[in-house]
C-alpha positions as YAML, in Angstrom:
chain: A
units: angstrom
residues:
- id: 1
  name: UNK
  ca: [-198.28, -142.11, 115.95]
- id: 2
  name: UNK
  ca: [-194.81, -141.88, 114.35]
- id: 3
  name: UNK
  ca: [-194.12, -140.16, 111.16]
- id: 4
  name: UNK
  ca: [-192.37, -142.13, 108.38]
- id: 5
  name: UNK
  ca: [-189.57, -140.49, 106.58]
- id: 6
  name: UNK
  ca: [-190.48, -140.39, 102.96]
- id: 7
  name: UNK
  ca: [-188.04, -141.77, 100.33]
- id: 8
  name: UNK
  ca: [-186.40, -144.66, 102.22]
- id: 9
  name: UNK
  ca: [-188.84, -147.37, 101.29]
- id: 10
  name: UNK
  ca: [-189.47, -146.14, 97.81]
- id: 11
  name: UNK
  ca: [-188.14, -148.21, 94.93]
- id: 12
  name: UNK
  ca: [-186.54, -146.56, 91.94]
- id: 13
  name: UNK
  ca: [-188.71, -146.08, 89.00]
- id: 14
  name: UNK
  ca: [-188.44, -148.89, 86.49]
- id: 15
  name: UNK
  ca: [-189.58, -148.39, 82.97]
- id: 16
  name: UNK
  ca: [-192.61, -150.41, 82.07]
- id: 17
  name: UNK
  ca: [-191.73, -153.72, 80.34]
- id: 18
  name: UNK
  ca: [-188.25, -153.85, 81.87]
- id: 19
  name: UNK
  ca: [-187.19, -156.42, 84.43]
- id: 20
  name: UNK
  ca: [-185.10, -155.93, 87.44]
- id: 21
  name: UNK
  ca: [-182.14, -157.58, 85.79]
- id: 22
  name: UNK
  ca: [-182.15, -154.95, 83.08]
- id: 23
  name: UNK
  ca: [-181.87, -152.29, 85.65]
- id: 24
  name: UNK
  ca: [-178.44, -153.64, 86.80]
- id: 25
  name: UNK
  ca: [-175.39, -152.63, 84.69]
- id: 26
  name: UNK
  ca: [-173.84, -155.46, 82.65]
- id: 27
  name: UNK
  ca: [-170.07, -156.04, 82.10]
- id: 28
  name: UNK
  ca: [-168.93, -155.02, 78.64]
- id: 29
  name: UNK
  ca: [-168.40, -158.01, 76.33]
- id: 30
  name: UNK
  ca: [-164.81, -158.35, 74.91]
- id: 31
  name: UNK
  ca: [-164.36, -157.02, 71.40]
- id: 32
  name: UNK
  ca: [-163.40, -159.27, 68.48]
- id: 33
  name: UNK
  ca: [-159.82, -157.84, 68.35]
- id: 34
  name: UNK
  ca: [-159.31, -158.58, 72.05]
- id: 35
  name: UNK
  ca: [-160.65, -162.11, 71.61]
- id: 36
  name: UNK
  ca: [-158.35, -162.76, 68.67]
- id: 37
  name: UNK
  ca: [-155.21, -161.30, 70.36]
- id: 38
  name: UNK
  ca: [-153.87, -164.52, 72.00]
- id: 39
  name: UNK
  ca: [-154.14, -166.52, 68.81]
- id: 40
  name: UNK
  ca: [-152.35, -163.76, 66.92]
- id: 41
  name: UNK
  ca: [-149.43, -163.73, 69.41]
- id: 42
  name: UNK
  ca: [-148.98, -167.50, 69.08]
- id: 43
  name: UNK
  ca: [-148.84, -167.34, 65.28]
- id: 44
  name: UNK
  ca: [-146.38, -164.43, 65.41]
- id: 45
  name: UNK
  ca: [-144.10, -166.35, 67.82]
- id: 46
  name: UNK
  ca: [-144.22, -169.42, 65.59]
- id: 47
  name: UNK
  ca: [-143.25, -167.27, 62.60]
- id: 48
  name: UNK
  ca: [-140.28, -165.73, 64.44]
- id: 49
  name: UNK
  ca: [-139.13, -169.19, 65.56]
- id: 50
  name: UNK
  ca: [-139.24, -170.45, 61.99]
- id: 51
  name: UNK
  ca: [-137.24, -167.42, 60.79]
- id: 52
  name: UNK
  ca: [-134.68, -168.00, 63.56]
- id: 53
  name: UNK
  ca: [-134.30, -171.64, 62.52]
- id: 54
  name: UNK
  ca: [-133.75, -170.55, 58.91]
- id: 55
  name: UNK
  ca: [-131.10, -168.05, 60.00]
- id: 56
  name: UNK
  ca: [-129.33, -170.70, 62.08]
- id: 57
  name: UNK
  ca: [-129.37, -173.16, 59.20]
- id: 58
  name: UNK
  ca: [-128.00, -170.54, 56.79]
- id: 59
  name: UNK
  ca: [-125.26, -169.61, 59.31]
- id: 60
  name: UNK
  ca: [-124.24, -173.25, 59.72]
- id: 61
  name: UNK
  ca: [-124.04, -173.68, 55.94]
- id: 62
  name: UNK
  ca: [-121.95, -170.53, 55.51]
- id: 63
  name: UNK
  ca: [-119.65, -171.59, 58.36]
- id: 64
  name: UNK
  ca: [-119.11, -174.99, 56.73]
- id: 65
  name: UNK
  ca: [-118.38, -173.30, 53.40]
- id: 66
  name: UNK
  ca: [-115.85, -171.00, 55.05]
- id: 67
  name: UNK
  ca: [-114.11, -173.90, 56.78]
- id: 68
  name: UNK
  ca: [-113.95, -175.85, 53.54]
- id: 69
  name: UNK
  ca: [-112.49, -172.87, 51.66]
- id: 70
  name: UNK
  ca: [-109.93, -172.31, 54.39]
- id: 71
  name: UNK
  ca: [-108.85, -175.96, 54.28]
- id: 72
  name: UNK
  ca: [-108.56, -175.83, 50.48]
- id: 73
  name: UNK
  ca: [-106.48, -172.67, 50.71]
- id: 74
  name: UNK
  ca: [-104.10, -174.23, 53.25]
- id: 75
  name: UNK
  ca: [-103.71, -177.29, 51.01]
- id: 76
  name: UNK
  ca: [-103.04, -175.01, 48.05]
- id: 77
  name: UNK
  ca: [-100.35, -173.11, 49.96]
- id: 78
  name: UNK
  ca: [-98.63, -176.33, 51.03]
- id: 79
  name: UNK
  ca: [-98.76, -177.67, 47.48]
- id: 80
  name: UNK
  ca: [-97.33, -174.46, 46.04]
- id: 81
  name: UNK
  ca: [-94.53, -174.45, 48.62]
- id: 82
  name: UNK
  ca: [-93.74, -178.11, 47.92]
- id: 83
  name: UNK
  ca: [-93.68, -177.48, 44.17]
- id: 84
  name: UNK
  ca: [-91.47, -174.43, 44.65]
- id: 85
  name: UNK
  ca: [-88.92, -176.45, 46.62]
- id: 86
  name: UNK
  ca: [-89.04, -179.25, 44.05]
- id: 87
  name: UNK
  ca: [-88.48, -176.86, 41.15]
- id: 88
  name: UNK
  ca: [-85.57, -175.27, 43.00]
- id: 89
  name: UNK
  ca: [-83.97, -178.66, 43.66]
- id: 90
  name: UNK
  ca: [-84.39, -179.73, 40.03]
- id: 91
  name: UNK
  ca: [-82.87, -176.48, 38.76]
- id: 92
  name: UNK
  ca: [-79.93, -176.79, 41.18]
- id: 93
  name: UNK
  ca: [-79.45, -180.46, 40.27]
- id: 94
  name: UNK
  ca: [-79.37, -179.67, 36.56]
- id: 95
  name: UNK
  ca: [-76.78, -176.93, 37.11]
- id: 96
  name: UNK
  ca: [-74.58, -178.92, 39.46]
- id: 97
  name: UNK
  ca: [-74.67, -181.99, 37.24]
- id: 98
  name: UNK
  ca: [-72.74, -179.99, 34.66]
- id: 99
  name: UNK
  ca: [-70.07, -179.20, 37.27]
- id: 100
  name: UNK
  ca: [-69.47, -182.78, 38.42]
- id: 101
  name: UNK
  ca: [-66.69, -183.46, 35.86]
- id: 102
  name: UNK
  ca: [-64.89, -180.33, 37.09]
- id: 103
  name: UNK
  ca: [-65.22, -181.51, 40.68]
- id: 104
  name: UNK
  ca: [-63.85, -184.91, 39.65]
- id: 105
  name: UNK
  ca: [-60.80, -183.19, 38.12]
- id: 106
  name: UNK
  ca: [-60.32, -181.20, 41.31]
- id: 107
  name: UNK
  ca: [-60.45, -184.41, 43.36]
- id: 108
  name: UNK
  ca: [-57.90, -186.18, 41.18]
- id: 109
  name: UNK
  ca: [-55.58, -183.16, 41.29]
- id: 110
  name: UNK
  ca: [-55.81, -183.15, 45.10]
- id: 111
  name: UNK
  ca: [-54.95, -186.88, 45.25]
- id: 112
  name: UNK
  ca: [-51.84, -186.33, 43.10]
- id: 113
  name: UNK
  ca: [-50.72, -183.26, 45.04]
- id: 114
  name: UNK
  ca: [-51.29, -180.95, 42.09]
- id: 115
  name: UNK
  ca: [-53.78, -178.67, 43.85]
- id: 116
  name: UNK
  ca: [-51.42, -175.75, 44.52]
- id: 117
  name: UNK
  ca: [-51.22, -172.02, 43.97]
- id: 118
  name: UNK
  ca: [-54.04, -170.14, 42.31]
- id: 119
  name: UNK
  ca: [-55.63, -173.37, 41.09]
- id: 120
  name: UNK
  ca: [-56.07, -174.42, 44.71]
- id: 121
  name: UNK
  ca: [-57.87, -171.17, 45.60]
- id: 122
  name: UNK
  ca: [-60.21, -171.48, 42.62]
- id: 123
  name: UNK
  ca: [-60.94, -175.13, 43.40]
- id: 124
  name: UNK
  ca: [-61.71, -174.39, 47.05]
- id: 125
  name: UNK
  ca: [-63.98, -171.49, 46.08]
- id: 126
  name: UNK
  ca: [-65.85, -173.76, 43.68]
- id: 127
  name: UNK
  ca: [-66.31, -176.45, 46.32]
- id: 128
  name: UNK
  ca: [-67.54, -173.88, 48.84]
- id: 129
  name: UNK
  ca: [-70.06, -172.49, 46.34]
- id: 130
  name: UNK
  ca: [-71.54, -175.86, 45.39]
- id: 131
  name: UNK
  ca: [-71.75, -176.81, 49.08]
- id: 132
  name: UNK
  ca: [-73.83, -173.65, 49.72]
- id: 133
  name: UNK
  ca: [-76.15, -174.79, 46.93]
- id: 134
  name: UNK
  ca: [-76.75, -178.01, 48.87]
- id: 135
  name: UNK
  ca: [-74.41, -180.39, 47.03]
- id: 136
  name: UNK
  ca: [-73.12, -183.19, 49.26]
- id: 137
  name: UNK
  ca: [-70.47, -185.76, 48.46]
- id: 138
  name: UNK
  ca: [-70.81, -189.34, 49.70]
- id: 139
  name: UNK
  ca: [-69.08, -192.68, 49.34]
- id: 140
  name: UNK
  ca: [-66.38, -194.11, 51.64]
- id: 141
  name: UNK
  ca: [-64.24, -197.21, 51.59]
- id: 142
  name: UNK
  ca: [-65.38, -199.93, 53.96]
- id: 143
  name: UNK
  ca: [-69.06, -199.04, 54.00]
- id: 144
  name: UNK
  ca: [-71.64, -201.70, 53.05]
- id: 145
  name: UNK
  ca: [-72.69, -201.73, 49.41]
- id: 146
  name: UNK
  ca: [-76.11, -200.13, 48.85]
- id: 147
  name: UNK
  ca: [-77.44, -200.48, 45.29]
- id: 148
  name: UNK
  ca: [-79.66, -197.41, 45.76]
- id: 149
  name: UNK
  ca: [-76.66, -195.08, 46.14]
- id: 150
  name: UNK
  ca: [-73.71, -197.15, 44.84]
- id: 151
  name: UNK
  ca: [-72.84, -198.34, 41.36]
- id: 152
  name: UNK
  ca: [-70.48, -201.32, 41.33]
- id: 153
  name: UNK
  ca: [-67.92, -201.10, 38.52]
- id: 154
  name: UNK
  ca: [-65.55, -203.77, 39.83]
- id: 155
  name: UNK
  ca: [-66.21, -206.98, 41.73]
- id: 156
  name: UNK
  ca: [-63.96, -209.32, 43.70]
- id: 157
  name: UNK
  ca: [-63.89, -211.71, 46.68]
- id: 158
  name: UNK
  ca: [-62.12, -211.10, 49.95]
- id: 159
  name: UNK
  ca: [-61.66, -213.33, 53.01]
- id: 160
  name: UNK
  ca: [-61.89, -210.47, 55.51]
- id: 161
  name: UNK
  ca: [-65.40, -209.19, 54.68]
- id: 162
  name: UNK
  ca: [-68.68, -210.54, 56.01]
- id: 163
  name: UNK
  ca: [-70.94, -208.78, 53.48]
- id: 164
  name: UNK
  ca: [-70.70, -207.02, 50.15]
- id: 165
  name: UNK
  ca: [-68.46, -204.06, 50.92]
- id: 166
  name: UNK
  ca: [-67.15, -201.04, 49.04]
- id: 167
  name: UNK
  ca: [-63.38, -201.54, 48.99]
- id: 168
  name: UNK
  ca: [-62.54, -198.65, 46.66]
- id: 169
  name: UNK
  ca: [-64.27, -195.42, 45.61]
- id: 170
  name: UNK
  ca: [-63.67, -194.88, 41.92]
- id: 171
  name: UNK
  ca: [-65.88, -191.78, 41.70]
- id: 172
  name: UNK
  ca: [-67.63, -190.15, 44.66]
- id: 173
  name: UNK
  ca: [-71.38, -189.80, 44.62]
- id: 174
  name: UNK
  ca: [-73.28, -186.53, 44.96]
- id: 175
  name: UNK
  ca: [-76.72, -185.67, 46.28]
- id: 176
  name: UNK
  ca: [-78.89, -182.65, 47.01]
- id: 177
  name: UNK
  ca: [-81.05, -183.29, 50.05]
- id: 178
  name: UNK
  ca: [-82.66, -186.68, 49.42]
- id: 179
  name: UNK
  ca: [-82.15, -186.47, 45.64]
- id: 180
  name: UNK
  ca: [-79.18, -188.45, 44.31]
- id: 181
  name: UNK
  ca: [-77.52, -186.66, 41.40]
- id: 182
  name: UNK
  ca: [-74.93, -189.35, 40.76]
- id: 183
  name: UNK
  ca: [-74.37, -192.65, 42.58]
- id: 184
  name: UNK
  ca: [-70.96, -193.40, 43.98]
- id: 185
  name: UNK
  ca: [-69.03, -195.61, 41.56]
- id: 186
  name: UNK
  ca: [-67.20, -198.23, 43.57]
- id: 187
  name: UNK
  ca: [-65.31, -201.50, 43.57]
- id: 188
  name: UNK
  ca: [-66.94, -204.10, 45.78]
- id: 189
  name: UNK
  ca: [-65.78, -207.28, 47.44]
- id: 190
  name: UNK
  ca: [-67.88, -210.20, 48.63]
- id: 191
  name: UNK
  ca: [-67.06, -212.97, 51.10]
- id: 192
  name: UNK
  ca: [-65.40, -215.92, 49.44]
- id: 193
  name: UNK
  ca: [-67.84, -218.72, 48.70]
- id: 194
  name: UNK
  ca: [-67.70, -221.35, 51.46]
- id: 195
  name: UNK
  ca: [-65.32, -219.29, 53.59]
- id: 196
  name: UNK
  ca: [-66.16, -218.83, 57.25]
- id: 197
  name: UNK
  ca: [-66.28, -215.17, 58.21]
- id: 198
  name: UNK
  ca: [-63.55, -213.99, 60.56]
- id: 199
  name: UNK
  ca: [-66.02, -213.19, 63.33]
- id: 200
  name: UNK
  ca: [-67.54, -216.67, 63.09]
- id: 201
  name: UNK
  ca: [-64.06, -218.20, 63.19]
- id: 202
  name: UNK
  ca: [-63.19, -216.28, 66.34]
- id: 203
  name: UNK
  ca: [-66.47, -217.29, 67.99]
- id: 204
  name: UNK
  ca: [-65.86, -220.92, 67.05]
- id: 205
  name: UNK
  ca: [-62.34, -220.80, 68.42]
- id: 206
  name: UNK
  ca: [-63.62, -219.33, 71.70]
- id: 207
  name: UNK
  ca: [-66.21, -222.09, 71.99]
- id: 208
  name: UNK
  ca: [-63.62, -224.78, 71.36]
- id: 209
  name: UNK
  ca: [-61.26, -223.25, 73.91]
- id: 210
  name: UNK
  ca: [-63.92, -223.01, 76.59]
- id: 211
  name: UNK
  ca: [-65.10, -226.55, 75.84]
- id: 212
  name: UNK
  ca: [-61.59, -227.95, 76.08]
- id: 213
  name: UNK
  ca: [-60.97, -226.52, 79.53]
- id: 214
  name: UNK
  ca: [-64.36, -227.50, 81.00]
- id: 215
  name: UNK
  ca: [-64.13, -230.12, 83.73]
- id: 216
  name: UNK
  ca: [-66.36, -233.19, 83.50]
...
């Protein structure tokens, strides 16, 4: 007869009223903070995204404001520079307008051969100075008449012109840049009414000559 080893077949003591399931350890249930953690992370991410969008919007607005201010400043600088140049031209024009009669006297003296000696040196110095200030003389015989820069004081007809032409410069004109201080005062000549211009006559004569020698 074999002897049984005590303790191997014995079941652990179970308190009365308890089931076998109660004897096994149960997994700990998650706490309320752990259960609420994922929802809290989502709300925090949404809040950060909203703040980032606000920052981006504010940055875009400030950038647009800066660009607008920069453009306004550049326009202001250009306007100030343009006004400065205009004021300078007006001031120079007002000053040089007072010297035009003197320059006319110098021109007449040069035409009559009276520009000699010390008077010649003074006259040349004056002309050099006004040229440095931007004064330019214009008006030449033979150029077409332009009412924007010429003032016709005398009028005549001539057979050798094909358009209204300045045939004499009575007083030269003066300008500063694009600003005309005084128009050139000129005598003009127009083609004679009904007269055929010289160029047209030559062309007609060539046609007649070529037609006369053509063989039929």
